[in-house]
């Protein structure tokens, strides 16, 4: 019996043989893949010749390719088309993969060879891409303690174990506190203002708990619409209070000590490795590079956005006043924002949707990619796929050269996780004179067509498709030597530039007129609707900017200094919020104790990157606006200096080559209507 995952993929583009793969093939394939990767690494370590860039760094870069291929197929399926069996396999193979990657980073003989080469790197005449590869490989060891003595290594492992336990507990506490609360209503009068769909969902939630009436929870799909639409101010207050008090009450799920332990352990770890703070450690591998740069960035935006935010806040207060509210509070913000939005724009999604039939939008995306980057897309149904809903395309350039394979998986189904993302089934690299092209995939959850109606996208879904397609362009146009520096493998605060910049075309008449046609009448979207879309996209931009900045500042405060003197989480947080606060503080509430992004997820010292990416994309797009949104020269410039280059050079260097200067926030502030 042969395992299709371990055989050479024999299809014409060597795409994954999905139809032949059975679930029971995965685990043996992983085990074999790990075994083969290990022996490739052993061969590097045991090489009797003097370590060179080729026999060590390059050899390491191209080791484990079989395992990478198996992993990407498996984990992509686990996101897009999973089932109990696949999830069980994931549980079983994850520890094997962790162990394997630890075996590499803790391999002292391997590190010795890398260090020997790193120490003489200036004498080696490396290209900038090779130097980047060497530095990244070297740093991946050093940042895990390879340079420490035995005693300090043990200390580092202890801190790492502590940190993963603390993160886990933090998340469990937030989850427990989120699940612990429910708002159970039994009187119809308490539902005033709520749309029918929200009421139906609440009724279903009650039924599932064997209750009459309606149940609302602190989960976003329940919480957000309740806070946006409920006319009952007392109930909004109850919900908001409960939300803000998560993991901050005097019970066993309190996260205050966990937060302090987390930041102190992170600080200790950074200092042990020779950094001034956790933020210094994290930002070493970011475009921003230092906490000083991030702080200046946040402060400058704050100064410029605050006047607009204050005006908007007064606008909200004014309409709340009509309802007799003297002091607008946190629990009024979504509610009156929605009212103000209605008053100002009256932009109904239902009016827009007929202009955005999925097939038309895809065609628009393809046309724009063709105008900018000369790409052609041909649907090829014979490419093996993992689900019948998936569409497969061969992508070529104007000379007919093969560029990439694109998978597109648009509709929700059981076994697909929520949201939208871009991923790859195979990376891009050059080896033995051959440019091995990538297999890219975009996965979304758009409204499915019915027998009577095609899939009509909301405008939000349109921008989502453009966003993911921007990532896909980064992947498809990749043109580097080394797979780990290719496509979207760039520093974290640079990865959203290609995706966000591509969203800008959705707001331009010249681009919309290519595809935004009524699905029944073929009539072009009216100009007044385009203007409304543009205007409403800036709605309350000042307040929203201030909110994002407040989280970014809090994150940097926690992580860019020695935290050992901090004793009171709430007090510390209150001081850090001083410059960004609009609503009165609620003393029973705390943000940090449920700030999962930075204390559980991977965003510590990274929250700023949301705004950072916006500044980049607005600044980059302003060049297109200046030269023409389909200007070939500008597009070629972006392609050759950003999209093709992946992570082969530092992001700021790439960006400056494209833009001719460093980015600044003027274009973003203008686009957002915060300055004239
Ligand atoms: Zn993205």
XYZ file of C-alpha atoms and ligand atoms in Angstrom:
677
model
C 0.000 0.000 0.000
C 1.434 3.389 -0.904
C 0.855 6.635 0.932
C -0.038 9.375 -1.620
C 1.474 11.998 0.702
C 4.866 10.302 0.502
C 4.905 9.780 -3.222
C 6.052 12.415 -5.697
C 2.977 14.448 -6.608
C 2.678 13.497 -10.246
C 0.008 15.910 -11.476
C 1.139 18.409 -14.075
C 1.690 21.277 -11.609
C 2.512 18.822 -8.808
C -0.512 20.008 -6.859
C -1.633 18.125 -3.760
C -3.428 14.835 -4.625
C -6.459 15.598 -2.440
C -8.768 12.963 -3.893
C -6.272 10.193 -3.160
C -5.442 11.238 0.397
C -7.248 9.379 3.167
C -7.252 10.556 6.767
C -5.275 7.501 7.877
C -2.423 8.578 5.553
C -1.585 11.663 7.588
C -0.016 10.335 10.743
C 2.340 7.848 9.043
C 3.252 10.595 6.567
C 4.134 12.977 9.406
C 6.252 10.322 11.112
C 8.100 9.510 7.898
C 8.450 13.226 7.046
C 9.971 13.984 10.440
C 12.344 11.013 10.113
C 13.552 12.193 6.717
C 13.923 15.802 7.883
C 15.956 14.596 10.869
C 18.350 12.636 8.703
C 18.792 15.651 6.418
C 19.764 17.708 9.447
C 22.062 14.964 10.732
C 23.805 15.009 7.371
C 24.458 18.761 7.780
C 25.770 18.357 11.329
C 27.963 15.362 10.472
C 29.425 16.892 7.328
C 33.208 16.559 7.728
C 33.928 19.540 5.516
C 34.438 23.057 6.802
C 31.047 24.727 7.370
C 30.080 26.985 4.465
C 27.014 29.019 3.626
C 26.024 26.367 1.070
C 26.620 23.188 3.066
C 25.041 24.569 6.241
C 22.695 27.547 5.854
C 21.351 26.690 2.425
C 21.221 22.979 3.233
C 19.240 23.747 6.393
C 16.906 26.016 4.435
C 16.075 23.247 1.975
C 15.799 20.483 4.576
C 12.414 19.135 5.633
C 10.599 20.159 2.451
C 8.600 16.938 2.374
C 7.458 17.547 5.947
C 6.550 21.173 5.135
C 4.381 20.025 2.260
C 2.544 17.442 4.397
C 2.080 19.989 7.200
C 0.642 22.673 4.952
C -1.829 20.269 3.340
C -2.908 18.902 6.702
C -3.216 22.138 8.668
C -4.937 23.964 5.810
C -7.512 21.190 5.723
C -7.873 21.408 9.473
C -8.942 25.059 8.993
C -10.999 24.818 5.820
C -12.524 21.332 5.844
C -12.030 19.623 9.165
C -13.820 16.844 11.021
C -13.420 14.963 14.305
C -10.902 12.576 12.828
C -8.659 15.343 11.455
C -8.856 17.209 14.751
C -7.819 14.088 16.605
C -4.842 13.624 14.287
C -3.907 17.276 14.872
C -3.832 16.604 18.624
C -1.580 13.616 18.056
C 0.912 15.133 15.623
C 1.265 18.596 17.200
C 3.513 17.357 20.041
C 5.645 15.446 17.512
C 6.145 18.628 15.489
C 6.950 20.711 18.576
C 9.481 18.119 19.676
C 11.061 18.090 16.228
C 11.406 21.879 16.089
C 12.835 21.912 19.627
C 15.336 19.272 18.546
C 16.571 21.687 15.904
C 16.744 24.874 18.004
C 18.478 22.994 20.844
C 20.924 21.193 18.533
C 24.245 22.600 19.765
C 26.381 21.129 17.019
C 24.139 22.593 14.372
C 24.281 25.982 16.093
C 28.096 25.831 16.277
C 28.297 25.489 12.508
C 25.862 28.373 11.993
C 27.763 30.575 14.418
C 31.079 29.874 12.675
C 29.579 31.170 9.437
C 27.799 34.088 11.115
C 31.028 35.268 12.721
C 32.778 35.621 9.362
C 29.758 36.793 7.380
C 31.434 40.026 6.268
C 34.161 38.072 4.494
C 31.786 35.836 2.568
C 30.587 38.198 -0.156
C 26.971 37.229 0.438
C 24.106 38.783 -1.484
C 21.691 40.791 0.685
C 19.189 37.926 0.443
C 21.799 35.418 1.619
C 22.809 37.702 4.450
C 19.172 38.012 5.502
C 18.791 34.227 5.461
C 21.925 33.766 7.556
C 20.828 36.401 10.085
C 17.336 34.943 10.398
C 18.684 31.427 10.930
C 21.256 32.622 13.460
C 18.680 34.704 15.335
C 16.194 31.834 15.478
C 18.728 30.021 17.653
C 20.014 32.960 19.680
C 16.545 34.266 20.504
C 15.873 30.844 21.996
C 18.936 30.948 24.208
C 21.585 29.166 22.114
C 24.249 31.639 23.293
C 23.539 31.223 27.018
C 25.554 29.121 29.462
C 24.044 25.932 30.864
C 22.716 27.550 34.035
C 21.008 30.370 32.169
C 19.629 27.960 29.610
C 17.862 26.081 32.402
C 16.497 29.381 33.741
C 15.197 30.287 30.278
C 13.395 26.943 29.925
C 11.839 27.507 33.348
C 10.565 30.948 32.326
C 9.225 29.543 29.045
C 7.282 26.833 30.870
C 5.925 29.449 33.285
C 4.899 31.732 30.439
C 2.999 29.085 28.526
C 1.142 28.075 31.705
C 0.284 31.708 32.511
C -1.007 32.390 28.992
C -3.146 29.292 29.143
C -4.632 30.228 32.531
C -5.227 33.797 31.350
C -7.249 32.502 28.413
C -9.153 29.963 30.480
C -10.143 32.627 32.997
C -11.413 35.010 30.307
C -13.373 32.196 28.710
C -14.869 31.090 32.031
C -15.884 34.647 32.869
C -17.350 35.195 29.393
C -19.408 32.018 29.643
C -20.425 32.678 33.215
C -22.633 35.650 32.389
C -25.998 35.693 30.687
C -28.735 38.261 30.350
C -31.977 36.340 30.523
C -35.044 38.354 29.477
C -38.656 37.219 29.660
C -40.506 40.460 28.943
C -41.013 41.418 25.296
C -40.766 45.116 26.189
C -37.109 44.623 27.030
C -36.333 43.778 23.392
C -37.131 47.225 22.016
C -34.816 48.372 19.227
C -33.341 44.940 18.508
C -33.565 43.654 14.919
C -35.564 40.449 14.370
C -32.523 38.354 13.505
C -30.933 39.281 16.851
C -34.114 38.431 18.742
C -34.392 35.083 16.965
C -30.797 34.208 17.834
C -31.475 35.102 21.487
C -34.573 32.940 21.488
C -32.587 30.029 20.120
C -29.890 30.603 22.750
C -32.567 30.436 25.453
C -34.041 27.212 24.032
C -30.602 25.596 23.996
C -30.404 26.298 27.710
C -33.948 24.980 28.240
C -35.220 28.418 29.121
C -38.153 30.542 28.033
C -37.684 34.003 26.627
C -34.391 35.342 25.349
C -30.767 34.922 26.372
C -27.951 37.353 25.507
C -24.318 36.595 26.248
C -20.902 38.275 26.209
C -19.897 36.492 22.991
C -19.416 39.044 20.228
C -22.254 37.839 17.934
C -24.675 38.374 20.825
C -23.001 41.234 22.693
C -22.223 43.597 19.804
C -25.732 43.786 18.265
C -27.276 44.116 21.725
C -25.063 47.106 22.563
C -25.707 48.626 19.122
C -29.491 48.348 19.004
C -31.053 47.877 22.441
C -33.147 50.911 23.452
C -32.961 49.883 27.114
C -30.124 51.889 28.639
C -30.179 50.019 31.986
C -29.756 46.686 30.218
C -26.969 48.050 28.047
C -25.251 49.183 31.220
C -25.609 45.718 32.764
C -24.103 44.063 29.706
C -21.269 46.578 29.416
C -20.464 46.277 33.127
C -20.301 42.502 32.904
C -18.127 42.675 29.799
C -15.656 45.123 31.329
C -15.421 43.232 34.618
C -14.311 39.936 33.100
C -11.478 38.360 35.094
C -11.417 41.455 37.338
C -13.855 40.311 40.007
C -12.793 38.927 43.359
C -13.174 35.289 42.404
C -10.974 32.412 41.285
C -10.955 33.630 37.679
C -9.268 36.937 38.535
C -6.396 37.725 36.138
C -4.669 40.610 37.955
C -1.823 38.530 39.368
C -1.579 36.588 36.086
C -1.042 39.859 34.193
C 1.702 40.928 36.589
C 3.376 37.505 36.434
C 3.205 37.516 32.646
C 4.830 40.913 32.156
C 7.495 40.205 34.797
C 8.417 36.856 33.250
C 8.531 38.361 29.785
C 10.802 41.105 31.083
C 13.092 38.583 32.819
C 13.305 36.494 29.667
C 14.246 39.512 27.560
C 16.907 40.661 30.009
C 18.349 37.160 30.214
C 18.785 37.233 26.442
C 20.438 40.661 26.593
C 17.557 42.966 25.686
C 16.385 46.077 27.551
C 12.756 44.937 27.662
C 10.265 42.526 26.154
C 9.303 45.171 23.589
C 12.949 45.584 22.562
C 13.124 41.807 22.093
C 9.943 41.626 19.999
C 10.589 44.716 17.891
C 14.062 43.602 16.846
C 12.269 41.523 14.217
C 9.767 44.161 13.102
C 9.793 46.989 10.595
C 9.437 49.466 13.484
C 12.614 48.046 15.096
C 12.492 49.888 18.452
C 9.981 50.856 21.175
C 11.048 54.479 20.715
C 9.860 54.388 17.090
C 6.551 52.801 18.097
C 5.953 55.319 20.885
C 6.702 58.270 18.612
C 4.414 56.751 16.002
C 1.525 56.324 18.444
C 1.986 59.764 19.996
C 2.117 61.590 16.716
C -1.109 59.939 15.547
C -2.715 60.699 18.886
C -1.937 64.409 18.671
C -3.341 64.566 15.139
C -6.452 62.425 15.704
C -7.560 63.827 19.033
C -9.198 67.053 17.798
C -11.399 65.074 15.379
C -12.202 62.508 18.063
C -13.293 65.269 20.444
C -15.611 66.783 17.839
C -17.147 63.377 17.105
C -17.579 62.726 20.804
C -19.475 66.002 21.135
C -21.688 64.966 18.202
C -22.541 61.713 19.964
C -23.174 63.539 23.229
C -25.509 65.932 21.454
C -27.809 63.244 20.105
C -27.761 61.416 23.443
C -28.828 64.661 25.059
C -32.022 64.583 22.988
C -32.856 61.404 24.952
C -32.220 63.258 28.219
C -28.729 61.822 28.783
C -26.455 64.334 30.525
C -23.250 62.301 30.510
C -22.728 59.814 27.725
C -21.177 56.564 28.971
C -19.354 53.586 27.464
C -22.618 51.653 27.162
C -24.062 54.436 25.011
C -21.264 54.525 22.471
C -22.315 51.836 19.952
C -25.976 52.747 20.341
C -25.626 56.446 19.546
C -22.960 55.768 16.927
C -25.507 53.695 15.063
C -28.125 56.441 15.400
C -25.723 59.084 14.145
C -24.705 56.872 11.243
C -28.323 56.458 10.195
C -28.834 60.207 10.429
C -25.742 61.033 8.360
C -25.655 58.335 5.695
C -28.729 56.171 5.553
C -26.588 53.700 3.631
C -28.528 50.490 3.428
C -26.534 47.359 2.733
C -29.472 45.911 0.834
C -29.256 48.711 -1.738
C -25.590 47.997 -2.379
C -25.612 44.210 -2.548
C -27.174 43.821 -6.045
C -24.091 45.572 -7.468
C -21.750 43.033 -5.948
C -22.548 39.615 -7.337
C -19.683 37.342 -6.294
C -18.802 36.307 -9.855
C -18.664 39.967 -10.911
C -16.424 40.899 -7.978
C -14.040 38.010 -8.723
C -13.946 39.123 -12.329
C -13.156 42.647 -11.107
C -10.311 41.399 -8.935
C -8.881 39.497 -11.906
C -9.208 42.499 -14.243
C -7.502 44.808 -11.781
C -4.675 42.269 -11.287
C -4.335 42.120 -15.043
C -4.227 45.885 -15.481
C -1.654 46.259 -12.710
C 0.483 43.147 -12.867
C -0.320 41.549 -16.250
C -1.759 38.422 -14.668
C -4.217 36.102 -16.419
C -6.483 33.640 -14.633
C -7.782 30.503 -16.293
C -10.118 28.203 -14.418
C -8.841 24.634 -14.675
C -11.377 22.211 -13.316
C -9.082 19.186 -13.551
C -6.830 20.286 -10.706
C -7.444 18.016 -7.731
C -9.380 19.787 -4.955
C -10.386 19.065 -1.346
C -14.024 20.102 -1.716
C -16.356 20.502 -4.684
C -16.992 24.163 -3.766
C -13.332 25.020 -4.368
C -12.409 26.711 -7.642
C -8.946 26.237 -9.136
C -7.104 28.591 -11.466
C -3.879 28.560 -13.406
C -2.248 31.979 -13.245
C 0.023 33.116 -16.081
C 1.720 36.321 -17.216
C 1.233 38.032 -20.609
C 3.858 35.795 -22.236
C 1.983 32.738 -21.004
C 4.562 31.837 -18.375
C 3.188 29.821 -15.484
C 3.086 31.993 -12.339
C 1.018 30.128 -9.748
C -1.935 27.912 -8.959
C -4.788 29.649 -7.138
C -7.438 27.876 -5.059
C -10.545 29.864 -4.079
C -12.954 28.512 -1.456
C -15.773 31.017 -0.877
C -18.715 29.547 1.035
C -19.278 28.508 4.641
C -19.858 24.882 5.552
C -19.539 22.612 8.536
C -15.862 22.015 9.206
C -14.661 25.425 8.015
C -13.606 27.939 10.620
C -15.047 31.484 10.598
C -13.475 34.481 8.923
C -11.381 34.813 5.805
C -7.729 34.060 5.177
C -5.028 33.452 2.612
C -2.709 30.483 2.841
C -0.500 28.319 0.645
C -0.289 24.627 -0.171
C 3.182 25.058 -1.570
C 5.712 27.881 -1.274
C 7.994 29.422 -3.884
C 11.776 29.013 -4.235
C 14.575 28.729 -6.748
C 16.807 25.697 -6.796
C 19.134 24.127 -9.353
C 18.262 26.855 -11.836
C 14.535 26.187 -11.576
C 11.919 28.626 -10.231
C 9.429 26.461 -8.354
C 6.103 28.297 -8.375
C 3.637 28.561 -5.462
C 0.150 27.149 -4.843
C -1.894 29.841 -3.109
C -5.343 29.621 -1.562
C -7.951 32.107 -0.360
C -10.696 30.928 1.979
C -13.785 32.996 2.841
C -17.272 32.596 4.299
C -19.529 34.516 1.914
C -23.292 34.233 1.509
C -24.085 31.159 -0.578
C -26.176 31.407 -3.751
C -29.663 29.882 -3.659
C -31.637 28.338 -6.522
C -33.278 31.707 -7.156
C -30.578 34.212 -6.180
C -26.828 34.433 -6.835
C -24.314 35.178 -4.091
C -24.561 38.934 -3.479
C -21.810 40.371 -1.299
C -22.095 43.089 1.318
C -19.568 45.873 0.821
C -17.682 44.538 3.810
C -17.385 41.186 2.040
C -16.137 42.947 -1.088
C -13.303 44.606 0.829
C -12.571 41.270 2.540
C -12.156 39.585 -0.841
C -9.835 42.355 -2.023
C -7.894 42.112 1.239
C -7.278 38.374 0.970
C -6.541 38.704 -2.724
C -3.884 41.308 -1.882
C -2.208 38.697 0.336
C -2.603 36.180 -2.488
C -0.784 38.527 -4.913
C 2.085 38.734 -2.412
C 2.208 34.929 -2.476
C 1.648 34.392 -6.210
C 4.177 36.984 -7.399
C 6.877 35.834 -4.967
C 10.220 35.605 -6.700
C 12.975 34.806 -4.222
C 15.603 32.100 -3.838
C 14.718 30.869 -0.372
C 11.301 29.580 0.721
C 11.508 30.963 4.266
C 11.974 34.511 2.880
C 9.368 34.187 0.148
C 5.948 35.804 -0.342
C 4.181 36.678 2.889
C 7.119 35.520 5.050
C 7.955 39.064 6.073
C 8.162 40.932 9.372
C 4.826 41.062 11.074
C 4.124 44.777 10.792
C 4.789 44.641 7.028
C 2.614 41.679 6.070
C -0.658 43.667 5.839
C 0.690 46.224 3.360
C -0.098 44.225 0.168
C -3.524 43.179 1.459
C -4.650 46.560 2.754
C -3.312 48.521 -0.150
C -5.358 46.352 -2.538
C -8.565 47.256 -0.642
C -8.128 50.852 -1.815
C -9.239 49.963 -5.350
C -12.727 49.117 -3.975
C -13.379 52.806 -3.341
C -12.282 54.122 -6.737
C -14.776 54.836 -9.504
C -12.355 53.754 -12.211
C -12.005 50.336 -10.579
C -15.646 49.894 -9.513
C -16.851 50.640 -13.033
C -15.051 47.477 -14.161
C -17.268 45.167 -12.133
C -19.874 46.833 -9.860
C -22.862 46.179 -12.112
C -26.411 45.371 -11.042
C -26.856 41.593 -11.279
C -30.254 41.908 -13.000
C -30.118 45.115 -15.050
C -26.357 45.310 -15.640
C -26.586 48.999 -14.663
C -23.350 50.496 -13.314
C -23.290 51.437 -9.622
C -24.497 55.080 -9.300
C -21.866 57.667 -8.421
C -23.826 58.863 -5.379
C -23.599 55.377 -3.868
C -19.839 55.348 -4.393
C -19.566 58.703 -2.632
C -21.678 57.408 0.245
C -19.477 54.331 0.591
C -16.398 56.547 0.717
C -17.865 58.928 3.274
C -19.288 56.262 5.548
C -15.974 54.410 5.596
C -14.597 57.361 7.576
C -17.466 57.450 10.031
C -16.262 58.217 13.599
C -12.712 57.604 12.423
C -11.339 59.919 15.119
C -12.936 57.994 17.993
C -11.947 54.670 16.475
C -8.371 55.822 15.986
C -8.189 56.968 19.584
C -9.497 53.587 20.757
C -6.896 51.679 18.713
C -4.185 54.009 19.996
C -5.285 53.493 23.600
C -4.764 49.730 23.221
C -1.432 50.244 21.470
C -0.222 52.585 24.215
C -1.359 50.216 26.984
C 0.453 47.326 25.277
C 3.689 49.338 25.015
C 3.397 50.540 28.626
C 3.156 46.957 29.861
C 6.045 45.693 27.759
C 8.657 48.382 27.173
C 9.919 48.920 30.733
C 10.860 47.050 33.869
C 7.467 46.119 35.364
C 8.710 44.858 38.737
C 7.466 47.956 40.602
C 3.902 47.726 39.323
C 1.556 46.460 42.019
C -1.889 47.601 40.946
C -3.077 46.592 37.484
C -6.059 48.927 37.371
C -4.075 51.945 38.597
C -1.342 51.313 36.038
C -3.890 50.969 33.266
C -5.766 54.129 34.270
C -2.580 56.193 34.034
C -1.739 54.743 30.634
C -5.249 55.536 29.327
C -5.061 59.203 30.438
C -4.197 60.686 27.052
C -6.676 58.639 25.040
C -9.748 58.575 27.249
C -13.096 60.004 26.171
C -15.633 58.193 28.345
C -15.662 58.337 32.172
C -13.698 55.528 33.818
C -15.619 52.682 35.469
C -13.773 51.587 38.561
C -15.237 48.054 38.543
C -13.932 47.513 35.002
C -10.464 46.651 33.733
C -9.206 46.194 30.178
C -5.935 44.411 30.913
C -7.477 41.432 32.720
C -9.247 40.374 29.526
C -6.863 41.834 26.910
C -6.352 38.456 25.222
C -4.584 39.890 22.167
C -1.494 40.781 24.158
C -1.673 38.390 27.122
C -2.839 35.222 25.407
C -2.356 35.698 21.670
C 0.752 36.838 19.852
C 0.212 40.597 19.881
C 2.413 41.637 22.819
C 4.348 44.759 21.754
C 2.522 44.364 18.459
C -0.869 45.994 18.861
C 0.451 49.149 17.198
C 0.827 47.189 13.965
C -2.870 47.594 13.074
C -2.397 51.349 12.732
C 1.130 50.958 11.378
C -0.208 48.906 8.464
C -2.875 51.534 7.758
C -0.269 54.268 7.607
C 1.769 52.146 5.176
C -1.124 51.270 2.893
C -2.443 54.844 2.715
C 1.034 56.205 2.084
C 1.675 53.580 -0.601
C -1.678 54.092 -2.300
C -1.188 57.858 -2.371
C 1.506 57.243 -5.004
C -1.050 55.376 -7.124
C -3.509 58.246 -6.632
C -0.874 60.687 -7.733
C 0.212 58.735 -10.829
C -3.100 57.033 -11.673
C -4.552 53.954 -10.015
C -3.721 51.800 -13.048
C -0.374 53.411 -13.790
C 1.830 50.607 -15.117
C 5.094 52.108 -13.917
C 3.892 52.497 -10.324
C 2.456 48.977 -10.351
C 5.705 47.546 -11.692
C 7.591 49.470 -9.034
C 5.368 48.001 -6.297
C 5.659 44.531 -7.791
C 9.437 44.466 -8.128
C 10.252 46.215 -4.856
C 7.577 44.804 -2.537
C 5.464 41.926 -3.871
C 8.286 39.904 -5.433
C 10.793 40.526 -2.675
C 9.110 38.867 0.316
C 11.384 39.122 3.352
C 14.682 39.168 1.470
C 15.537 42.632 2.745
C 14.500 44.774 5.686
C 10.972 46.130 5.115
C 11.960 49.789 5.469
C 14.574 49.353 2.760
C 12.062 47.728 0.408
C 9.474 50.368 1.166
C 11.851 53.245 0.537
C 12.887 51.716 -2.779
C 9.235 51.696 -3.807
C 8.136 55.018 -2.384
C 11.366 56.981 -2.624
C 10.982 57.996 1.012
C 9.965 56.780 4.447
C 6.214 56.441 5.082
C 4.401 59.160 7.018
C 0.888 59.408 8.394
C -0.349 62.346 6.280
C -2.040 60.190 3.626
C -3.855 58.126 6.267
C -5.041 61.190 8.181
C -6.289 62.714 4.941
C -8.023 59.535 3.793
C -9.659 59.186 7.196
C -10.825 62.788 7.037
C -8.918 63.663 10.210
C -6.993 66.480 8.536
C -7.779 68.567 5.474
Zn -4.656 40.372 6.353
